Amino acid sequence: MPIAKSEYLSEVWKDGLFADRVVFCTGGNGSICSAQVRALVHLGANACIVGRNPEKTKTVAQDIATARPGSKVLGIGDIDVRDPERLQSAIDRCVQELGGIDFLIAGAAGNFLAPMSQLSINAFKTVLEIDTVGSFNVTKLAMPHLLSSVKKHTSGPPSGRIIYVSATMHYTGAPLQTHVTVAKAGVDALAVNVAIEYGPYGITSNVISPGPIKDTEGTRRLSAKPRSDNKRIPLGRSGTVKEIADATVYLFSDAANYVNGVVMPVDGGAWRVGGGNPGRDFEYPDFILSGEKVNIKAAERKPKTGNSKL
Ligand code: COA
């Protein structure tokens, strides 16, 4: 369904800013990443989004394509960033059908709330594998194309740029989020090292760290009730996906030509006062001490077989 431009992009950007450029995005069917890609497509880019759910990925791609008549947006499902072979097949298809990869958004992530006492070894490992290893996998596999992009495009819109979508909770630590804080700290470290090792080749690598963003899958999945503590956000409100998309456009545009290795929170200043804490529906430390199970969306979890919990 076409979405009004005002929902995902500010008026300050020039049409055609990313003409003739291609963005490859993992986690592209999610609320935040789809807004990022939609904004780039509106401004002239073509795109390939990949995700695990085939139907959702295809539908979101078709939807993003409505942002600009004539755009090409591929939606490739059944792609898990933990599986390099499947990821490679999606990258190959993107290059074949769209002509290359100029921008990469590494956005695939996994999350749920669980205190460490209820976090199995496999649960911890799973989130690290999706967020951190998955970001490395796509960086490694897309890099040859990003490097070609830098060589090929000596004029026109920028090329060879990467944005990692991270979080802010690891700046302070957060209850019920050990797996995510560790994983996202790794994502930030990866982004910085990419900046250092590939900057000399003309690649830029930066991080966007969304704070509390309203109407996202993350908010729905991780919050039992609507956020009521906006007073703890310096700007007094949750953010919007449009604000993440605007930050994305900035980092991929000529305006950010000299910005490399930066971790950019887009959170209204929330993490400075601990507002990035996603365990907000659970009184700290009472909930930890209670030993209660986190029961958000418990019904969505797969039934367990065997005895793998530790
Ligand atoms: N609490 C505690 N442990 C959980 C959990 C929860 N809510 N959800 C999953 N796990 C555990 C599983 O029990 C399993 O561990 P075990 O084998 O020791 O029992 C482990 O995590 C892997 O779960 P599984 O469902 O097999 O992995 P998956 O790869 O299919 O799913 C997840 C990945 C775990 C991240 C899942 O939450 C998911 O698919 N989420 C949807 C995507 C998402 O999170 N998007 C981000 C929005 S912010």
Short mmCIF file of C-alpha atoms and ligand atoms in Angstrom, two decimals:
data_model
loop_
_atom_site.label_atom_id
_atom_site.label_comp_id
_atom_site.label_asym_id
_atom_site.label_seq_id
_atom_site.Cartn_x
_atom_site.Cartn_y
_atom_site.Cartn_z
CA MET A 1 0.00 0.00 0.00
CA PRO A 2 1.50 3.37 -0.95
CA ILE A 3 2.58 5.33 2.11
CA ALA A 4 2.60 9.13 2.19
CA LYS A 5 6.10 10.54 1.79
CA SER A 6 5.61 12.50 5.00
CA GLU A 7 5.60 9.16 6.87
CA TYR A 8 9.11 8.17 5.85
CA LEU A 9 11.06 11.14 4.49
CA SER A 10 11.55 14.82 5.24
CA GLU A 11 11.13 17.48 2.60
CA VAL A 12 14.76 18.59 2.83
CA TRP A 13 16.16 15.98 0.41
CA LYS A 14 16.48 16.40 -3.35
CA ASP A 15 14.72 13.97 -5.71
CA GLY A 16 17.19 11.82 -7.65
CA LEU A 17 19.79 12.00 -4.89
CA PHE A 18 20.51 8.28 -5.28
CA ALA A 19 19.69 7.81 -8.97
CA ASP A 20 21.46 4.82 -10.51
CA ARG A 21 22.43 3.39 -7.13
CA VAL A 22 21.46 0.05 -5.58
CA VAL A 23 20.96 -0.71 -1.88
CA PHE A 24 21.10 -4.22 -0.44
CA CYS A 25 19.40 -4.53 2.94
CA THR A 26 19.16 -7.43 5.40
CA GLY A 27 16.13 -7.34 7.65
CA GLY A 28 14.56 -5.15 4.98
CA ASN A 29 11.03 -6.33 5.66
CA GLY A 30 11.06 -4.88 9.19
CA SER A 31 9.50 -1.57 10.19
CA ILE A 32 12.74 0.40 10.52
CA CYS A 33 14.73 -1.07 7.63
CA SER A 34 11.79 -0.92 5.22
CA ALA A 35 11.45 2.82 5.96
CA GLN A 36 15.17 3.30 5.35
CA VAL A 37 14.95 1.52 2.01
CA ARG A 38 11.70 3.24 1.05
CA ALA A 39 13.35 6.63 1.54
CA LEU A 40 16.33 5.66 -0.63
CA VAL A 41 14.03 4.29 -3.34
CA HIS A 42 11.95 7.48 -3.26
CA LEU A 43 15.17 9.41 -3.87
CA GLY A 44 16.16 7.35 -6.91
CA ALA A 45 17.77 4.10 -5.72
CA ASN A 46 16.80 0.57 -6.64
CA ALA A 47 16.85 -1.98 -3.86
CA CYS A 48 17.07 -5.59 -2.81
CA ILE A 49 15.68 -6.53 0.58
CA VAL A 50 16.19 -9.96 2.10
CA GLY A 51 14.45 -11.66 5.01
CA ARG A 52 13.50 -15.01 6.42
CA ASN A 53 9.78 -14.84 5.70
CA PRO A 54 9.25 -15.20 1.91
CA GLU A 55 5.71 -13.82 1.75
CA LYS A 56 6.39 -10.84 3.99
CA THR A 57 9.64 -9.98 2.20
CA LYS A 58 7.99 -10.10 -1.21
CA THR A 59 4.99 -8.04 -0.10
CA VAL A 60 7.13 -5.40 1.60
CA ALA A 61 9.33 -5.13 -1.53
CA GLN A 62 6.27 -4.56 -3.73
CA ASP A 63 5.08 -1.98 -1.28
CA ILE A 64 8.41 -0.14 -1.17
CA ALA A 65 8.42 -0.01 -4.98
CA THR A 66 5.33 2.24 -4.85
CA ALA A 67 7.57 4.99 -3.44
CA ARG A 68 8.80 5.81 -6.95
CA PRO A 69 7.23 4.83 -10.27
CA GLY A 70 9.77 2.91 -12.36
CA SER A 71 11.80 1.72 -9.38
CA LYS A 72 13.02 -1.87 -9.09
CA VAL A 73 12.77 -3.48 -5.67
CA LEU A 74 13.58 -7.16 -5.22
CA GLY A 75 12.25 -8.98 -2.18
CA ILE A 76 14.09 -12.24 -1.59
CA GLY A 77 12.76 -14.47 1.16
CA ASP A 78 14.13 -17.59 2.82
CA ILE A 79 17.37 -15.75 3.49
CA ASP A 80 18.87 -16.17 6.93
CA VAL A 81 21.96 -14.03 7.55
CA ARG A 82 23.40 -16.97 9.51
CA ASP A 83 23.56 -18.98 6.28
CA PRO A 84 26.33 -17.58 4.05
CA GLU A 85 25.36 -19.71 1.05
CA ARG A 86 21.78 -18.42 0.99
CA LEU A 87 23.03 -14.90 1.55
CA GLN A 88 25.48 -15.25 -1.32
CA SER A 89 22.67 -16.43 -3.61
CA ALA A 90 20.66 -13.28 -2.78
CA ILE A 91 23.66 -11.02 -3.36
CA ASP A 92 24.34 -12.72 -6.71
CA ARG A 93 20.71 -12.21 -7.74
CA CYS A 94 20.79 -8.57 -6.70
CA VAL A 95 23.94 -7.94 -8.73
CA GLN A 96 22.60 -9.82 -11.73
CA GLU A 97 19.19 -8.12 -11.78
CA LEU A 98 20.04 -4.65 -10.49
CA GLY A 99 23.61 -4.26 -11.73
CA GLY A 100 25.61 -4.14 -8.49
CA ILE A 101 25.54 -3.08 -4.85
CA ASP A 102 26.43 0.50 -3.97
CA PHE A 103 24.99 0.73 -0.44
CA LEU A 104 24.62 -1.89 2.26
CA ILE A 105 22.28 -1.74 5.25
CA ALA A 106 22.93 -4.54 7.75
CA GLY A 107 19.70 -4.53 9.70
CA ALA A 108 18.76 -8.14 10.41
CA ALA A 109 18.34 -8.69 14.15
CA GLY A 110 16.73 -11.02 16.63
CA ASN A 111 15.37 -10.04 19.99
CA PHE A 112 13.27 -11.12 22.92
CA LEU A 113 13.22 -10.27 26.60
CA ALA A 114 14.76 -12.74 29.02
CA PRO A 115 16.76 -12.44 32.22
CA MET A 116 20.08 -14.29 32.10
CA SER A 117 18.65 -16.92 34.43
CA GLN A 118 16.13 -17.82 31.69
CA LEU A 119 18.50 -17.39 28.75
CA SER A 120 19.79 -20.72 27.48
CA ILE A 121 23.23 -21.04 25.96
CA ASN A 122 21.58 -21.57 22.60
CA ALA A 123 19.34 -18.51 23.01
CA PHE A 124 22.36 -16.28 23.70
CA LYS A 125 24.27 -17.78 20.78
CA THR A 126 21.31 -17.41 18.44
CA VAL A 127 21.08 -13.65 18.90
CA LEU A 128 24.84 -13.21 18.53
CA GLU A 129 24.73 -15.26 15.36
CA ILE A 130 21.90 -13.24 13.85
CA ASP A 131 23.08 -9.76 14.86
CA THR A 132 26.86 -9.91 15.01
CA VAL A 133 27.88 -12.86 12.85
CA GLY A 134 25.08 -12.04 10.39
CA SER A 135 26.36 -8.47 10.04
CA PHE A 136 29.86 -9.79 9.44
CA ASN A 137 28.59 -12.32 6.88
CA VAL A 138 26.80 -9.75 4.78
CA THR A 139 29.71 -7.31 5.04
CA LYS A 140 32.14 -9.95 3.84
CA LEU A 141 29.94 -11.10 0.96
CA ALA A 142 28.81 -7.66 -0.22
CA MET A 143 32.24 -6.06 0.10
CA PRO A 144 33.56 -7.06 -3.36
CA HIS A 145 30.55 -5.31 -4.89
CA LEU A 146 30.90 -2.22 -2.71
CA LEU A 147 34.56 -1.98 -3.74
CA SER A 148 33.61 -2.32 -7.43
CA SER A 149 31.00 0.37 -6.89
CA VAL A 150 33.63 2.82 -5.61
CA LYS A 151 35.84 2.11 -8.63
CA LYS A 152 32.98 2.25 -11.13
CA HIS A 153 31.33 5.47 -9.95
CA THR A 154 33.81 8.29 -10.16
CA SER A 155 31.06 10.89 -10.40
CA GLY A 156 27.38 11.24 -9.47
CA PRO A 157 25.84 10.09 -6.20
CA PRO A 158 28.07 8.46 -3.55
CA SER A 159 28.90 4.76 -3.61
CA GLY A 160 30.48 2.14 -1.35
CA ARG A 161 28.66 2.98 1.87
CA ILE A 162 27.53 0.82 4.77
CA ILE A 163 25.12 1.44 7.64
CA TYR A 164 24.75 -1.03 10.50
CA VAL A 165 21.53 -0.79 12.46
CA SER A 166 22.42 -1.20 16.12
CA ALA A 167 20.89 -0.09 19.43
CA THR A 168 21.72 2.08 22.43
CA MET A 169 21.09 -0.32 25.31
CA HIS A 170 24.68 -1.59 25.47
CA TYR A 171 25.99 1.89 26.30
CA THR A 172 24.58 1.45 29.78
CA GLY A 173 23.53 -2.19 30.02
CA ALA A 174 19.90 -3.29 30.22
CA PRO A 175 18.03 -5.90 32.23
CA LEU A 176 16.57 -8.80 30.21
CA GLN A 177 18.79 -7.92 27.26
CA THR A 178 22.18 -9.55 27.90
CA HIS A 179 22.13 -11.31 24.53
CA VAL A 180 21.26 -8.12 22.64
CA THR A 181 23.66 -5.81 24.47
CA VAL A 182 26.56 -8.16 23.78
CA ALA A 183 25.51 -8.68 20.16
CA LYS A 184 25.07 -4.98 19.41
CA ALA A 185 28.37 -4.07 21.07
CA GLY A 186 29.90 -6.47 18.56
CA VAL A 187 28.04 -4.83 15.67
CA ASP A 188 29.40 -1.40 16.67
CA ALA A 189 32.92 -2.80 16.90
CA LEU A 190 32.57 -4.44 13.50
CA ALA A 191 31.43 -1.19 11.92
CA VAL A 192 34.42 0.69 13.29
CA ASN A 193 36.88 -1.90 12.06
CA VAL A 194 35.30 -1.89 8.61
CA ALA A 195 35.73 1.89 8.61
CA ILE A 196 39.41 1.51 9.48
CA GLU A 197 40.25 -1.30 7.07
CA TYR A 198 38.10 -0.28 4.10
CA GLY A 199 38.18 3.52 4.45
CA PRO A 200 41.44 3.51 2.49
CA TYR A 201 39.50 1.95 -0.41
CA GLY A 202 36.83 4.65 -0.32
CA ILE A 203 34.22 2.76 1.72
CA THR A 204 32.44 4.45 4.61
CA SER A 205 31.00 2.42 7.48
CA ASN A 206 28.75 3.94 10.12
CA VAL A 207 26.18 2.87 12.68
CA ILE A 208 22.68 4.16 13.30
CA SER A 209 21.43 3.31 16.77
CA PRO A 210 17.68 3.79 17.00
CA GLY A 211 16.26 4.59 20.42
CA PRO A 212 12.60 4.07 21.32
CA ILE A 213 10.87 4.21 17.94
CA LYS A 214 7.09 4.00 17.88
CA ASP A 215 5.02 1.57 15.84
CA THR A 216 7.84 -0.85 15.14
CA GLU A 217 7.96 -4.61 15.36
CA GLY A 218 10.56 -4.27 18.11
CA THR A 219 8.28 -2.09 20.23
CA ARG A 220 5.38 -4.47 19.69
CA ARG A 221 7.48 -7.54 20.48
CA LEU A 222 9.33 -6.17 23.47
CA SER A 223 6.77 -4.05 25.19
CA ALA A 224 3.79 -5.44 27.07
CA LYS A 225 2.14 -2.05 27.25
CA PRO A 226 2.59 1.26 25.42
CA ARG A 227 5.53 3.32 26.56
CA SER A 228 4.41 5.68 29.28
CA ASP A 229 7.71 7.09 30.46
CA ASN A 230 8.37 9.66 27.73
CA LYS A 231 9.43 12.01 30.50
CA ARG A 232 12.70 10.05 30.57
CA ILE A 233 13.40 10.98 26.93
CA PRO A 234 14.97 14.44 26.68
CA LEU A 235 12.87 15.27 23.59
CA GLY A 236 9.77 14.04 25.43
CA ARG A 237 8.52 11.57 22.85
CA SER A 238 9.33 8.35 21.03
CA GLY A 239 11.00 8.61 17.63
CA THR A 240 9.57 7.69 14.24
CA VAL A 241 10.84 5.44 11.47
CA LYS A 242 11.02 8.58 9.34
CA GLU A 243 13.69 9.95 11.66
CA ILE A 244 15.78 6.80 11.15
CA ALA A 245 15.23 7.04 7.39
CA ASP A 246 16.36 10.67 7.36
CA ALA A 247 19.55 9.73 9.22
CA THR A 248 20.12 7.00 6.63
CA VAL A 249 19.71 9.42 3.73
CA TYR A 250 22.17 11.78 5.39
CA LEU A 251 24.84 9.08 5.86
CA PHE A 252 24.51 7.84 2.27
CA SER A 253 24.43 11.36 0.78
CA ASP A 254 27.23 13.70 -0.24
CA ALA A 255 26.52 15.60 2.98
CA ALA A 256 28.30 12.80 4.88
CA ASN A 257 31.28 12.30 2.58
CA TYR A 258 33.75 12.68 5.46
CA VAL A 259 31.75 10.78 8.09
CA ASN A 260 33.30 7.36 8.74
CA GLY A 261 33.42 5.05 11.77
CA VAL A 262 30.69 6.97 13.56
CA VAL A 263 28.08 5.50 15.89
CA MET A 264 25.06 7.76 15.63
CA PRO A 265 22.26 7.35 18.16
CA VAL A 266 18.92 8.60 16.84
CA ASP A 267 17.06 8.48 20.11
CA GLY A 268 16.10 11.96 21.24
CA GLY A 269 18.95 11.78 23.75
CA ALA A 270 17.18 8.91 25.56
CA TRP A 271 20.19 6.73 26.35
CA ARG A 272 21.79 9.62 28.24
CA VAL A 273 19.12 9.23 30.90
CA GLY A 274 18.78 5.46 30.60
CA GLY A 275 15.69 5.85 28.42
CA GLY A 276 16.95 3.22 25.99
CA ASN A 277 16.22 0.50 28.50
CA PRO A 278 13.86 -1.93 26.76
CA GLY A 279 12.98 -3.74 29.97
CA ARG A 280 10.77 -0.82 30.91
CA ASP A 281 7.65 -2.89 31.52
CA PHE A 282 9.45 -4.78 34.23
CA GLU A 283 10.29 -2.97 37.44
CA TYR A 284 14.00 -3.24 38.12
CA PRO A 285 15.24 -5.04 40.20
CA ASP A 286 11.91 -6.41 41.47
CA PHE A 287 11.26 -8.41 38.32
CA ILE A 288 14.68 -10.06 38.35
CA LEU A 289 14.30 -10.96 42.02
CA SER A 290 10.80 -12.34 41.49
CA GLY A 291 12.14 -15.08 39.21
CA GLU A 292 8.97 -14.74 37.11
CA LYS A 293 8.93 -15.80 33.47
CA VAL A 294 8.75 -13.09 30.84
CA ASN A 295 5.42 -13.81 29.22
CA ILE A 296 5.28 -11.32 26.33
CA LYS A 297 4.07 -13.09 23.22
CA ALA A 298 4.78 -16.40 24.88
CA ALA A 299 2.26 -17.96 22.54
CA GLU A 300 4.49 -17.15 19.57
CA ARG A 301 7.32 -19.35 20.77
CA LYS A 302 7.82 -22.72 19.19
CA PRO A 303 6.93 -25.72 21.38
CA LYS A 304 10.10 -27.16 22.85
CA THR A 305 11.39 -30.65 22.29
CA GLY A 306 14.34 -32.27 24.10
CA ASN A 307 16.12 -30.75 27.05
CA SER A 308 18.39 -27.99 25.76
CA LYS A 309 17.62 -25.39 28.46
CA LEU A 310 20.41 -24.67 30.90
N1 COA B 1 12.89 -16.21 25.75
C1 COA B 1 13.92 -17.05 26.03
N2 COA B 1 14.51 -17.84 25.09
C2 COA B 1 14.02 -17.76 23.83
C3 COA B 1 12.97 -16.90 23.48
C4 COA B 1 12.38 -16.10 24.50
N3 COA B 1 11.36 -15.29 24.26
N4 COA B 1 12.72 -17.05 22.14
C5 COA B 1 13.61 -17.97 21.69
N5 COA B 1 14.39 -18.38 22.70
C6 COA B 1 15.43 -19.40 22.65
C7 COA B 1 14.87 -20.71 22.22
O1 COA B 1 14.26 -21.40 23.30
C8 COA B 1 16.14 -21.41 21.70
O2 COA B 1 16.95 -21.85 22.74
P1 COA B 1 16.93 -23.42 23.21
O3 COA B 1 17.28 -24.23 21.99
O4 COA B 1 17.94 -23.52 24.28
O5 COA B 1 15.54 -23.69 23.69
C9 COA B 1 16.92 -20.27 21.07
O6 COA B 1 16.40 -19.06 21.64
C10 COA B 1 16.74 -20.20 19.57
O7 COA B 1 15.35 -20.08 19.32
P2 COA B 1 14.72 -20.50 17.93
O8 COA B 1 13.29 -20.15 17.96
O9 COA B 1 15.09 -21.92 17.61
O10 COA B 1 15.60 -19.58 16.95
P3 COA B 1 15.17 -18.89 15.64
O11 COA B 1 16.38 -18.70 14.87
O12 COA B 1 14.02 -19.55 14.96
O13 COA B 1 14.57 -17.49 16.17
C11 COA B 1 14.84 -15.56 17.55
C12 COA B 1 15.34 -16.36 16.40
C13 COA B 1 15.15 -16.36 18.81
C14 COA B 1 15.58 -14.26 17.63
C15 COA B 1 13.33 -15.31 17.53
O14 COA B 1 12.98 -14.52 18.63
C16 COA B 1 12.83 -14.64 16.27
O15 COA B 1 12.78 -15.27 15.22
N6 COA B 1 12.42 -13.37 16.34
C17 COA B 1 11.80 -12.67 15.22
C18 COA B 1 12.68 -11.68 14.63
C19 COA B 1 13.06 -10.60 15.58
O16 COA B 1 13.36 -10.86 16.72
N7 COA B 1 13.14 -9.41 15.08
C20 COA B 1 13.68 -8.29 15.82
C21 COA B 1 12.61 -7.38 16.24
S1 COA B 1 13.39 -6.19 17.31
#
